[in-house]
Short mmCIF file of C-alpha atoms in Angstrom, two decimals:
data_model
loop_
_atom_site.label_atom_id
_atom_site.label_comp_id
_atom_site.label_asym_id
_atom_site.label_seq_id
_atom_site.Cartn_x
_atom_site.Cartn_y
_atom_site.Cartn_z
CA MET A 1 0.55 6.99 -23.24
CA PRO A 2 3.92 7.27 -24.98
CA GLN A 3 7.10 6.52 -23.02
CA GLN A 4 5.36 4.53 -20.34
CA ARG A 5 7.58 2.58 -17.97
CA PHE A 6 6.27 -0.59 -16.43
CA PRO A 7 7.31 -1.37 -12.86
CA LYS A 8 9.16 -4.60 -12.15
CA VAL A 9 8.90 -6.69 -9.02
CA GLU A 10 11.54 -9.05 -7.70
CA ILE A 11 10.90 -11.00 -4.52
CA LEU A 12 13.90 -11.24 -2.19
CA ASN A 13 12.47 -12.98 0.83
CA ILE A 14 9.07 -14.47 1.53
CA ALA A 15 7.42 -16.05 4.56
CA PRO A 16 3.72 -16.29 5.47
CA HIS A 17 3.88 -13.19 7.62
CA PHE A 18 6.70 -11.29 5.92
CA ILE A 19 7.71 -10.31 2.41
CA GLN A 20 10.68 -8.37 1.15
CA PHE A 21 10.77 -7.37 -2.49
CA ILE A 22 12.33 -4.91 -4.90
CA LEU A 23 10.09 -2.56 -6.87
CA SER A 24 11.97 -0.98 -9.75
CA GLU A 25 11.44 1.20 -12.81
CA THR A 26 8.89 3.33 -11.10
CA ASP A 27 8.87 6.54 -9.12
CA THR A 28 8.69 7.33 -5.42
CA SER A 29 5.10 8.45 -5.92
CA MET A 30 4.00 4.95 -6.90
CA ALA A 31 6.08 3.33 -4.15
CA ASN A 32 4.65 5.73 -1.58
CA ALA A 33 1.11 5.21 -2.86
CA LEU A 34 1.56 1.47 -2.44
CA ARG A 35 2.95 1.90 1.06
CA ARG A 36 0.16 4.25 2.12
CA ILE A 37 -2.51 1.89 0.82
CA MET A 38 -0.96 -1.12 2.57
CA ILE A 39 -1.02 0.75 5.85
CA ALA A 40 -4.32 2.58 5.58
CA GLU A 41 -6.72 1.22 2.99
CA VAL A 42 -6.52 -2.56 2.73
CA PRO A 43 -9.85 -3.94 4.01
CA THR A 44 -9.68 -6.48 6.84
CA LEU A 45 -12.00 -7.92 9.47
CA ALA A 46 -11.99 -6.81 13.08
CA ILE A 47 -14.44 -6.94 15.98
CA ASP A 48 -16.56 -3.83 15.89
CA LEU A 49 -19.51 -4.39 18.26
CA VAL A 50 -19.64 -6.27 21.52
CA GLU A 51 -22.84 -7.27 23.32
CA TYR A 52 -22.42 -8.35 26.93
CA ALA A 53 -24.52 -10.88 28.75
CA GLU A 54 -22.29 -11.13 31.78
CA ASN A 55 -19.07 -9.46 32.89
CA SER A 56 -17.86 -9.84 36.44
CA SER A 57 -14.18 -9.71 35.59
CA VAL A 58 -11.74 -7.06 36.84
CA LEU A 59 -11.76 -5.16 33.52
CA ASN A 60 -14.79 -3.10 32.53
CA ASP A 61 -16.86 -3.64 29.39
CA GLU A 62 -15.30 -1.08 27.09
CA TYR A 63 -11.78 -2.08 28.09
CA ILE A 64 -12.48 -5.66 27.06
CA ALA A 65 -14.21 -4.45 23.90
CA HIS A 66 -11.14 -2.40 23.03
CA ARG A 67 -8.91 -5.44 23.47
CA LEU A 68 -11.23 -7.62 21.43
CA GLY A 69 -11.13 -5.10 18.60
CA LEU A 70 -7.37 -5.30 18.36
CA ILE A 71 -7.32 -9.07 17.87
CA PRO A 72 -6.37 -9.85 14.25
CA ILE A 73 -9.11 -11.82 12.51
CA ARG A 74 -8.07 -14.20 9.77
CA TYR A 75 -10.21 -15.09 6.78
CA THR A 76 -9.13 -18.21 4.90
CA PRO A 77 -10.96 -18.83 1.63
CA GLU A 78 -12.18 -22.37 1.04
CA GLY A 79 -9.57 -24.88 0.10
CA SER A 80 -6.71 -22.53 0.87
CA LEU A 81 -4.46 -22.27 3.90
CA LYS A 82 -3.48 -18.69 3.35
CA GLY A 83 -4.89 -15.71 5.18
CA GLY A 84 -6.70 -14.22 2.25
CA ASP A 85 -8.30 -11.04 1.05
CA CYS A 86 -11.73 -10.67 2.60
CA HIS A 87 -13.06 -7.83 0.50
CA ALA A 88 -14.62 -10.15 -2.07
CA ALA A 89 -16.26 -12.38 0.50
CA PHE A 90 -17.88 -9.69 2.63
CA LEU A 91 -19.77 -6.47 2.02
CA PRO A 92 -18.98 -3.30 3.95
CA HIS A 93 -21.69 -3.19 6.60
CA ARG A 94 -22.84 0.29 5.66
CA GLU A 95 -23.59 -0.87 2.13
CA CYS A 96 -25.31 -4.09 3.07
CA VAL A 97 -29.07 -4.14 2.52
CA CYS A 98 -29.82 -6.10 5.67
CA PHE A 99 -31.52 -4.39 8.58
CA ASP A 100 -28.93 -4.80 11.31
CA ARG A 101 -26.40 -7.46 10.38
CA CYS A 102 -26.26 -10.63 8.38
CA VAL A 103 -23.88 -13.34 7.27
CA ARG A 104 -22.78 -11.36 4.26
CA CYS A 105 -21.53 -8.32 6.10
CA SER A 106 -20.44 -9.58 9.49
CA VAL A 107 -19.12 -12.51 11.49
CA GLU A 108 -20.35 -13.31 14.99
CA PHE A 109 -18.08 -14.57 17.71
CA GLU A 110 -19.21 -15.95 21.05
CA LEU A 111 -17.24 -16.11 24.22
CA ASP A 112 -18.48 -17.76 27.41
CA VAL A 113 -16.01 -18.48 30.18
CA ASN A 114 -17.08 -19.16 33.74
CA PHE A 115 -14.20 -19.62 36.16
CA ASP A 116 -16.07 -21.96 38.48
CA LYS A 117 -17.14 -24.27 35.66
CA VAL A 118 -13.67 -24.46 34.18
CA ASN A 119 -11.95 -24.83 37.53
CA SER A 120 -13.25 -28.30 38.18
CA THR A 121 -11.75 -29.58 34.94
CA ARG A 122 -8.29 -28.16 35.52
CA PRO A 123 -5.33 -30.24 36.73
CA ASP A 124 -4.57 -29.99 40.47
CA GLN A 125 -1.49 -27.78 40.31
CA GLU A 126 -3.37 -25.14 38.33
CA ARG A 127 -6.53 -25.13 40.39
CA ASP A 128 -7.65 -21.80 41.83
CA LEU A 129 -5.00 -19.87 39.91
CA ALA A 130 -6.09 -17.01 37.63
CA LEU A 131 -7.62 -18.27 34.40
CA THR A 132 -6.56 -16.48 31.24
CA VAL A 133 -9.32 -15.92 28.71
CA THR A 134 -7.62 -15.98 25.31
CA SER A 135 -8.58 -15.62 21.67
CA ARG A 136 -8.96 -19.40 21.60
CA ASN A 137 -12.17 -19.03 23.57
CA LEU A 138 -13.78 -17.09 20.73
CA THR A 139 -16.01 -19.33 18.61
CA SER A 140 -17.05 -18.08 15.22
CA ASN A 141 -20.28 -18.63 13.32
CA ASN A 142 -18.39 -18.66 10.01
CA MET A 143 -16.09 -21.62 9.43
CA LEU A 144 -13.71 -19.64 7.27
CA VAL A 145 -13.12 -16.90 9.82
CA ALA A 146 -11.16 -17.26 13.04
CA PRO A 147 -8.83 -15.11 15.13
CA ALA A 148 -5.14 -15.29 14.28
CA HIS A 149 -3.81 -16.62 17.55
CA PHE A 150 -0.16 -16.51 16.58
CA LEU A 151 1.90 -14.86 13.90
CA ASN A 152 3.46 -18.10 12.69
CA GLU A 153 4.42 -21.62 13.72
CA GLU A 154 7.59 -20.45 15.37
CA GLU A 155 5.82 -18.10 17.71
CA GLN A 156 3.30 -20.77 18.56
CA ASP A 157 6.03 -23.19 19.57
CA GLU A 158 7.91 -20.69 21.66
CA SER A 159 4.95 -19.12 23.43
CA HIS A 160 3.66 -20.19 26.81
CA ASP A 161 0.26 -18.72 25.97
CA GLU A 162 -2.52 -20.44 24.15
CA GLY A 163 -3.48 -17.40 22.16
CA ILE A 164 -3.90 -13.67 22.56
CA SER A 165 -4.85 -12.99 26.18
CA ILE A 166 -7.97 -10.93 26.67
CA VAL A 167 -8.57 -10.91 30.43
CA LYS A 168 -7.78 -13.01 33.49
CA LEU A 169 -10.56 -14.43 35.64
CA GLY A 170 -10.58 -15.37 39.31
CA PRO A 171 -12.96 -17.44 41.40
CA GLY A 172 -16.62 -16.47 40.98
CA GLN A 173 -15.99 -14.41 37.83
CA HIS A 174 -17.85 -14.96 34.61
CA LEU A 175 -17.47 -13.43 31.17
CA LYS A 176 -20.12 -13.95 28.52
CA LEU A 177 -20.34 -11.87 25.39
CA LYS A 178 -21.17 -11.81 21.70
CA ALA A 179 -18.75 -9.98 19.43
CA ILE A 180 -19.55 -8.90 15.88
CA ALA A 181 -16.68 -8.50 13.43
CA ARG A 182 -17.01 -6.34 10.36
CA MET A 183 -14.91 -5.29 7.43
CA GLY A 184 -13.22 -1.91 7.49
CA ILE A 185 -10.09 0.02 6.66
CA SER A 186 -7.37 1.40 8.87
CA LYS A 187 -8.34 4.99 8.08
CA GLU A 188 -11.39 4.51 10.25
CA HIS A 189 -9.62 2.78 13.13
CA ALA A 190 -6.17 1.29 13.51
CA LYS A 191 -7.58 -2.11 14.52
CA TRP A 192 -8.25 -2.76 10.84
CA CYS A 193 -4.60 -2.31 9.89
CA PRO A 194 -3.29 -5.52 8.26
CA VAL A 195 0.41 -4.67 8.61
CA ALA A 196 2.69 -4.26 11.55
CA VAL A 197 5.34 -2.64 9.37
CA ALA A 198 5.25 -1.57 5.72
CA THR A 199 8.29 0.41 4.69
CA TYR A 200 10.50 0.97 1.72
CA ARG A 201 14.08 2.15 1.43
CA PHE A 202 16.05 3.40 -1.50
CA TRP A 203 18.43 1.12 -3.28
CA PRO A 204 22.01 2.35 -2.81
CA ILE A 205 24.09 2.94 -5.93
CA ILE A 206 27.69 2.44 -4.84
CA THR A 207 30.33 3.52 -7.35
CA ILE A 208 33.95 2.86 -6.43
CA ASN A 209 36.61 4.69 -8.38
CA GLN A 210 39.27 1.98 -8.52
CA GLU A 211 42.00 4.12 -10.09
CA ALA A 212 41.73 6.70 -7.36
CA CYS A 213 41.56 3.94 -4.74
CA ASN A 214 44.78 2.41 -6.00
CA MET A 215 46.56 5.53 -4.83
CA LEU A 216 45.43 4.91 -1.26
CA THR A 217 47.39 2.83 1.20
CA LEU A 218 45.87 -0.21 2.84
CA GLU A 219 45.46 1.63 6.13
CA GLN A 220 43.63 4.44 4.40
CA LYS A 221 41.30 1.95 2.74
CA GLN A 222 40.64 0.31 6.08
CA GLU A 223 39.90 3.76 7.47
CA LEU A 224 37.25 4.25 4.79
CA VAL A 225 35.75 0.87 5.56
CA ASP A 226 35.55 1.78 9.25
CA ALA A 227 34.27 5.29 8.62
CA CYS A 228 30.89 4.12 7.46
CA PRO A 229 28.65 3.15 10.42
CA ASP A 230 26.57 0.89 8.17
CA ARG A 231 29.60 -1.11 7.07
CA ILE A 232 28.63 -1.22 3.44
CA LEU A 233 32.23 -1.46 2.27
CA GLU A 234 34.81 -4.14 2.81
CA LEU A 235 38.35 -4.92 1.76
CA ASP A 236 38.69 -7.75 -0.70
CA GLU A 237 41.17 -10.19 0.89
CA ILE A 238 43.01 -11.23 -2.24
CA THR A 239 43.32 -8.01 -4.22
CA GLY A 240 43.12 -5.53 -1.34
CA ASN A 241 40.57 -3.47 -3.25
CA LEU A 242 37.64 -1.65 -1.80
CA VAL A 243 34.47 -3.52 -2.60
CA ALA A 244 30.81 -3.12 -1.69
CA VAL A 245 29.25 -5.68 0.63
CA GLU A 246 26.79 -8.19 -0.86
CA ASN A 247 23.71 -7.10 1.04
CA ALA A 248 24.52 -3.40 1.10
CA TYR A 249 20.90 -2.57 0.34
CA GLU A 250 19.81 -3.87 3.72
CA MET A 251 22.16 -1.69 5.69
CA ALA A 252 22.71 1.51 3.76
CA THR A 253 21.36 4.58 5.50
CA PHE A 254 23.13 7.19 3.35
CA THR A 255 25.05 9.00 6.07
CA GLU A 256 27.63 11.70 5.46
CA ASP A 257 30.43 9.88 7.30
CA LEU A 258 32.02 8.44 4.17
CA LYS A 259 32.04 11.82 2.50
CA VAL A 260 33.65 13.48 5.49
CA ALA A 261 36.31 10.76 5.73
CA GLN A 262 37.09 11.06 2.04
CA ASN A 263 37.41 14.83 2.13
CA ALA A 264 40.08 14.44 4.78
CA MET A 265 41.99 12.01 2.58
CA LYS A 266 41.83 13.89 -0.70
CA LYS A 267 44.90 15.82 -1.76
CA ARG A 268 42.79 18.59 -3.27
CA PRO A 269 39.11 19.22 -2.52
CA GLU A 270 38.08 19.13 -6.20
CA ASP A 271 39.40 15.61 -6.71
CA ASP A 272 36.99 12.85 -7.58
CA ASP A 273 35.50 10.83 -4.78
CA PHE A 274 36.89 7.39 -4.12
CA VAL A 275 33.51 5.99 -3.17
CA ARG A 276 30.11 7.45 -3.89
CA VAL A 277 26.92 6.19 -2.32
CA VAL A 278 23.77 7.62 -3.83
CA GLN A 279 20.07 6.86 -3.37
CA SER A 280 18.47 5.37 -6.44
CA THR A 281 15.44 7.32 -7.61
CA ASP A 282 13.65 4.40 -9.19
CA ARG A 283 14.53 1.28 -7.23
CA PHE A 284 13.03 0.52 -3.82
CA VAL A 285 13.32 -2.31 -1.33
CA PHE A 286 10.02 -2.94 0.40
CA SER A 287 9.61 -4.78 3.71
CA VAL A 288 6.10 -5.75 4.69
CA GLU A 289 5.34 -7.53 7.95
CA SER A 290 1.80 -8.67 8.59
CA THR A 291 -0.08 -8.86 11.92
CA GLY A 292 -1.35 -12.34 11.10
CA ALA A 293 -4.74 -11.32 9.71
CA MET A 294 -3.58 -11.71 6.11
CA ASP A 295 -0.52 -13.22 4.47
CA ALA A 296 2.06 -10.66 3.46
CA GLU A 297 1.80 -11.20 -0.29
CA GLU A 298 -1.99 -11.05 -0.01
CA ILE A 299 -1.68 -7.62 1.56
CA LEU A 300 0.47 -6.47 -1.35
CA MET A 301 -1.93 -7.83 -3.93
CA SER A 302 -4.93 -6.40 -2.12
CA ALA A 303 -3.23 -3.00 -2.03
CA LEU A 304 -2.64 -3.14 -5.78
CA ARG A 305 -6.26 -4.11 -6.34
CA VAL A 306 -7.49 -1.26 -4.14
CA LEU A 307 -5.35 1.21 -6.11
CA LYS A 308 -6.61 -0.20 -9.39
CA ASP A 309 -10.26 0.02 -8.28
CA ARG A 310 -9.81 3.61 -7.15
CA LEU A 311 -8.29 4.57 -10.49
CA ASN A 312 -11.00 2.79 -12.44
CA TYR A 313 -13.64 4.55 -10.39
CA LEU A 314 -11.99 7.91 -11.04
CA ALA A 315 -11.68 7.16 -14.76
CA ALA A 316 -15.40 6.31 -14.85
CA GLU A 317 -16.24 9.57 -13.09
CA VAL A 318 -14.12 11.53 -15.55
CA GLU A 319 -15.77 9.71 -18.43
CA LYS A 320 -19.16 10.91 -17.26
CA LEU A 321 -18.05 14.54 -17.42
CA LYS A 322 -19.33 16.71 -20.18
CA ASP A 323 -17.07 19.68 -20.63
CA MET B 1 -29.46 -0.20 13.82
CA SER B 2 -27.40 -0.10 16.98
CA VAL B 3 -27.33 3.02 19.10
CA ASN B 4 -23.60 3.50 18.83
CA GLU B 5 -23.17 3.19 15.07
CA VAL B 6 -20.40 5.38 13.74
CA LYS B 7 -21.11 7.31 10.57
CA ILE B 8 -18.03 7.99 8.47
CA LYS B 9 -17.75 11.58 7.30
CA ARG B 10 -17.46 11.79 3.55
CA ALA B 11 -16.12 14.81 1.69
CA GLU B 12 -18.74 17.35 0.62
CA ILE B 13 -17.91 17.24 -3.07
CA PRO B 14 -17.14 13.72 -4.35
CA PHE B 15 -15.91 14.97 -7.71
CA GLU B 16 -15.97 18.32 -9.44
CA LEU B 17 -14.55 20.02 -12.46
CA ARG B 18 -13.48 23.63 -12.22
CA GLY B 19 -12.17 26.00 -14.79
CA THR B 20 -13.42 28.25 -17.50
CA GLY B 21 -11.74 28.99 -20.80
CA PRO B 22 -10.17 26.53 -23.24
CA PRO B 23 -10.70 22.87 -22.36
CA THR B 24 -6.95 22.31 -22.20
CA SER B 25 -6.73 23.72 -18.65
CA ARG B 26 -8.83 22.36 -15.85
CA THR B 27 -8.79 21.83 -12.11
CA PHE B 28 -10.22 18.57 -10.81
CA VAL B 29 -11.53 18.48 -7.26
CA LEU B 30 -11.35 14.93 -5.90
CA GLY B 31 -13.20 14.18 -2.67
CA ASP B 32 -12.21 11.44 -0.21
CA GLU B 33 -8.71 11.34 -1.64
CA ASP B 34 -5.28 12.27 -0.34
CA HIS B 35 -1.63 12.24 -1.33
CA THR B 36 -1.86 8.55 -2.21
CA LEU B 37 -3.70 9.14 -5.46
CA GLY B 38 -2.81 12.81 -5.89
CA ASN B 39 0.95 12.39 -6.07
CA ALA B 40 0.78 9.21 -8.16
CA LEU B 41 -1.51 10.84 -10.74
CA ARG B 42 0.54 14.01 -10.81
CA HIS B 43 3.68 12.03 -11.56
CA VAL B 44 2.06 10.05 -14.37
CA LEU B 45 0.61 13.24 -15.84
CA ILE B 46 4.01 14.91 -15.86
CA GLN B 47 5.49 11.98 -17.77
CA ASP B 48 3.05 12.57 -20.62
CA PRO B 49 4.76 14.83 -23.20
CA ARG B 50 1.42 16.34 -24.19
CA VAL B 51 0.92 17.83 -20.73
CA ASN B 52 2.41 21.25 -20.03
CA PHE B 53 1.55 21.57 -16.38
CA ALA B 54 0.38 19.12 -13.73
CA GLY B 55 0.23 19.78 -10.03
CA TYR B 56 -1.77 18.72 -7.01
CA CYS B 57 -2.42 20.10 -3.57
CA VAL B 58 -4.31 19.20 -0.43
CA PRO B 59 -5.92 22.53 0.52
CA HIS B 60 -6.27 21.61 4.19
CA PRO B 61 -5.08 18.48 5.98
CA SER B 62 -8.30 18.20 7.97
CA GLU B 63 -10.39 17.76 4.82
CA PRO B 64 -10.01 14.76 2.50
CA VAL B 65 -9.91 16.86 -0.70
CA VAL B 66 -7.32 16.94 -3.48
CA HIS B 67 -7.10 19.60 -6.18
CA LEU B 68 -5.43 18.39 -9.35
CA ARG B 69 -4.53 20.99 -11.98
CA VAL B 70 -3.83 19.88 -15.55
CA GLN B 71 -2.83 22.05 -18.48
CA THR B 72 -2.14 20.44 -21.82
CA ASN B 73 -0.45 21.46 -25.01
CA ALA B 74 -3.29 22.52 -27.32
CA THR B 75 -1.74 21.01 -30.44
CA ALA B 76 -1.05 17.54 -29.12
CA THR B 77 -3.49 15.15 -30.79
CA SER B 78 -3.57 16.83 -34.18
CA GLY B 79 0.06 15.89 -34.60
CA GLY B 80 1.26 19.44 -35.32
CA VAL B 81 4.86 20.17 -34.48
CA SER B 82 4.26 23.64 -33.16
CA GLY B 83 1.41 25.96 -32.63
CA ARG B 84 -0.14 28.34 -30.24
CA LYS B 85 1.08 27.79 -26.70
CA ASN B 86 -1.24 27.98 -23.71
CA HIS B 87 -1.92 31.42 -22.36
CA GLY B 88 -1.12 32.13 -18.78
CA ARG B 89 0.91 29.65 -16.78
CA SER B 90 2.91 27.30 -18.90
CA GLY B 91 6.04 25.23 -18.69
CA ARG B 92 6.62 21.83 -17.13
CA ASN B 93 7.09 21.45 -13.41
CA GLU B 94 10.51 19.94 -13.81
CA GLU B 95 12.02 22.48 -16.18
CA ASP B 96 13.15 25.79 -14.82
CA ASP B 97 13.04 27.92 -17.93
CA ASP B 98 10.02 30.13 -17.91
CA ASP B 99 8.87 31.07 -21.38
CA SER B 100 5.39 32.22 -20.59
CA ASP B 101 6.25 35.57 -22.14
CA GLU B 102 6.73 34.00 -25.55
CA GLU B 103 3.69 33.38 -27.65
CA GLU B 104 4.85 31.83 -30.85
CA ILE B 105 2.45 31.41 -33.67
CA VAL B 106 4.32 29.14 -36.02
CA GLY B 107 2.73 26.99 -38.64
CA GLY B 108 -0.99 26.43 -38.87
CA LEU B 109 -3.65 26.86 -36.24
CA THR B 110 -4.96 23.81 -34.40
CA GLU B 111 -8.45 22.54 -34.73
CA GLU B 112 -10.30 23.23 -31.51
CA GLY B 113 -12.77 20.76 -30.03
CA SER B 114 -12.59 17.07 -30.77
CA THR B 115 -9.04 16.75 -32.05
CA SER B 116 -7.23 18.75 -29.36
CA PHE B 117 -5.91 16.94 -26.32
CA THR B 118 -7.99 18.27 -23.44
CA ALA B 119 -7.23 18.21 -19.73
CA ILE B 120 -9.94 15.60 -19.26
CA ASP B 121 -8.29 13.37 -21.86
CA ALA B 122 -4.99 13.76 -20.05
CA LEU B 123 -6.50 12.68 -16.73
CA LYS B 124 -8.29 9.74 -18.31
CA ASP B 125 -5.05 8.63 -19.89
CA ALA B 126 -3.15 8.97 -16.64
CA CYS B 127 -5.72 6.90 -14.72
CA ARG B 128 -5.63 4.22 -17.37
CA THR B 129 -1.82 4.15 -17.45
CA LEU B 130 -1.50 3.84 -13.71
CA SER B 131 -4.18 1.15 -13.64
CA GLN B 132 -2.27 -0.79 -16.31
CA GLN B 133 0.91 -0.52 -14.28
CA CYS B 134 -0.87 -1.97 -11.24
CA GLU B 135 -2.23 -4.79 -13.35
CA TYR B 136 1.23 -5.48 -14.67
CA VAL B 137 2.70 -5.72 -11.19
CA LEU B 138 -0.13 -8.07 -10.15
CA GLU B 139 0.64 -10.31 -13.11
CA GLN B 140 4.32 -10.39 -12.24
CA LEU B 141 3.52 -11.37 -8.68
CA GLU B 142 1.35 -14.19 -9.96
CA VAL B 143 4.17 -15.45 -12.12
CA ALA B 144 6.51 -15.30 -9.16
CA MET B 145 4.15 -17.21 -6.93
CA PRO B 146 2.04 -19.86 -8.68
CA GLU B 147 -0.25 -20.56 -5.75
CA VAL B 148 -1.38 -16.96 -5.98
CA ARG B 149 -2.96 -17.60 -9.40
CA VAL B 150 -5.19 -20.32 -8.01
CA ASP B 151 -6.32 -18.03 -5.23
CA ARG B 152 -6.99 -15.19 -7.63
CA GLU B 153 -9.17 -17.34 -9.82
CA ARG B 154 -11.14 -18.44 -6.82
CA LEU B 155 -11.51 -14.82 -5.75
CA LYS B 156 -12.77 -13.88 -9.19
CA ARG B 157 -15.39 -16.63 -9.09
CA LEU B 158 -16.44 -15.47 -5.64
CA GLU B 159 -16.75 -11.89 -6.84
CA GLU B 160 -18.85 -12.92 -9.77
CA ASP B 161 -21.15 -14.93 -7.53
CA MET B 162 -21.53 -12.17 -4.99
CA PHE B 163 -22.14 -9.28 -7.35
CA LEU B 164 -24.20 -10.75 -10.16
CA GLU B 165 -26.39 -7.64 -10.44
CA LYS B 166 -23.58 -5.08 -10.54
CA GLU B 167 -21.46 -4.73 -13.60
CA LYS B 168 -17.82 -5.23 -12.74
CA PRO B 169 -15.03 -3.78 -14.93
CA GLY B 170 -13.72 -7.10 -16.22
CA GLU B 171 -10.15 -7.97 -15.38
CA MET B 172 -10.13 -9.78 -18.71
CA ASP B 173 -10.27 -6.50 -20.65
CA GLU B 174 -7.15 -5.23 -19.02
CA GLU B 175 -5.43 -8.56 -19.45
CA GLU B 176 -6.11 -8.42 -23.17
CA LEU B 177 -4.83 -4.87 -23.25
CA MET B 178 -1.70 -6.02 -21.47
CA GLU B 179 -1.13 -8.84 -23.92
CA ASP B 180 -1.52 -6.43 -26.81
CA MET B 181 1.01 -4.07 -25.29
CA GLU B 182 3.52 -6.81 -24.66
CA GLU B 183 3.33 -8.08 -28.21
#
């Protein structure tokens, strides 16, 4: 297609569970499509069926099943440490040719905790206190799949828990179940959502009219700096000029306060603005925070792949049309 | 199968073409889609100078259906500078001037059929363009993060192992396309 623009990506900040990047030279429609897919249509694993052998805990079966479903399940491909994309390794269970379930479409977890059996092994000060059944007690039949107990190392160090708590057991209580995890997308149920937060904001274009600003006194300039609740402006110490803050993109929320303050200062209403803050129409700052099931950049790449596959499928369908 | 299996409800019509008259104006009915694809495709279609009109709607929020309307300039592919304009609704979404009353017949007539740029061609082009843009972003991410390339190659090998029977649209084709475009 003539006059095609290709989007550019620039990574600002990256951690295993979080990525912040700039997507530019594209339109809000593409940015929004990416955001919607990251939230709703990236395939992940989550517990879908629970079969109980024994449950004498204080919570009933479906309550525990609901909690188990919300535990993020991490798939790490062989030889890698990253929480990876599971859609190549597993088939959606509705498309699998097996009768009920098999290794290719599901992962089985087993949980068997008996308070009385565990009690004897506990140190004296903890004996007879409530026993927390956590995600650590889930044992998987697939080596590459395990629950994501913590978001990252930091959380693991700070936490007093051993994992995600499921239920607490008292004396004489026993919980034994088999949980089957399957692949799905968030559109079907929110437990399959790989992100905690996936948002984008517009890049602020801050233009400062220095000639007009030179006519302002220092107090007036300080007033402008204070007028904005986001504090995206500051006074340069040496020259006394108004200047935009370094990380203005993180804080800008495009309020009207600056405009109102400037209108009060202008000698005539038709004068040029001293400072203009405008939303960019083709530059976006994305922030994606994962739940722990996949690494943040994997979520982004998976979303792009999902979009690409959808488009290729649509193109194939259109190709088959005979007008 | 388990007693409590959940069946997902699919849209009634997975894909349909609607519209009579010249092949330059068509409505595409996409099932199991929403604003995600609808808005992105509409935007790419509008960017194409050969497209006169492109719009999408979601008829009802309870149903996962998207209607995508495309109307192209009949003279596009033949390279003619001017020619018969589309009857009926015309004019780009973004421009405000409405010249549907004018029907200029300047220069020669276009050749109908294979050389005119149909609505279907426009949609195919838009899908391909958007797909290329996604591929481009993926490549950039790989460049930015080298460990991602290793993972992707492993994923590709896994995919090939798992789906030997099915024919996958090769990522290689698009990569070659990309290299051609960059050169």
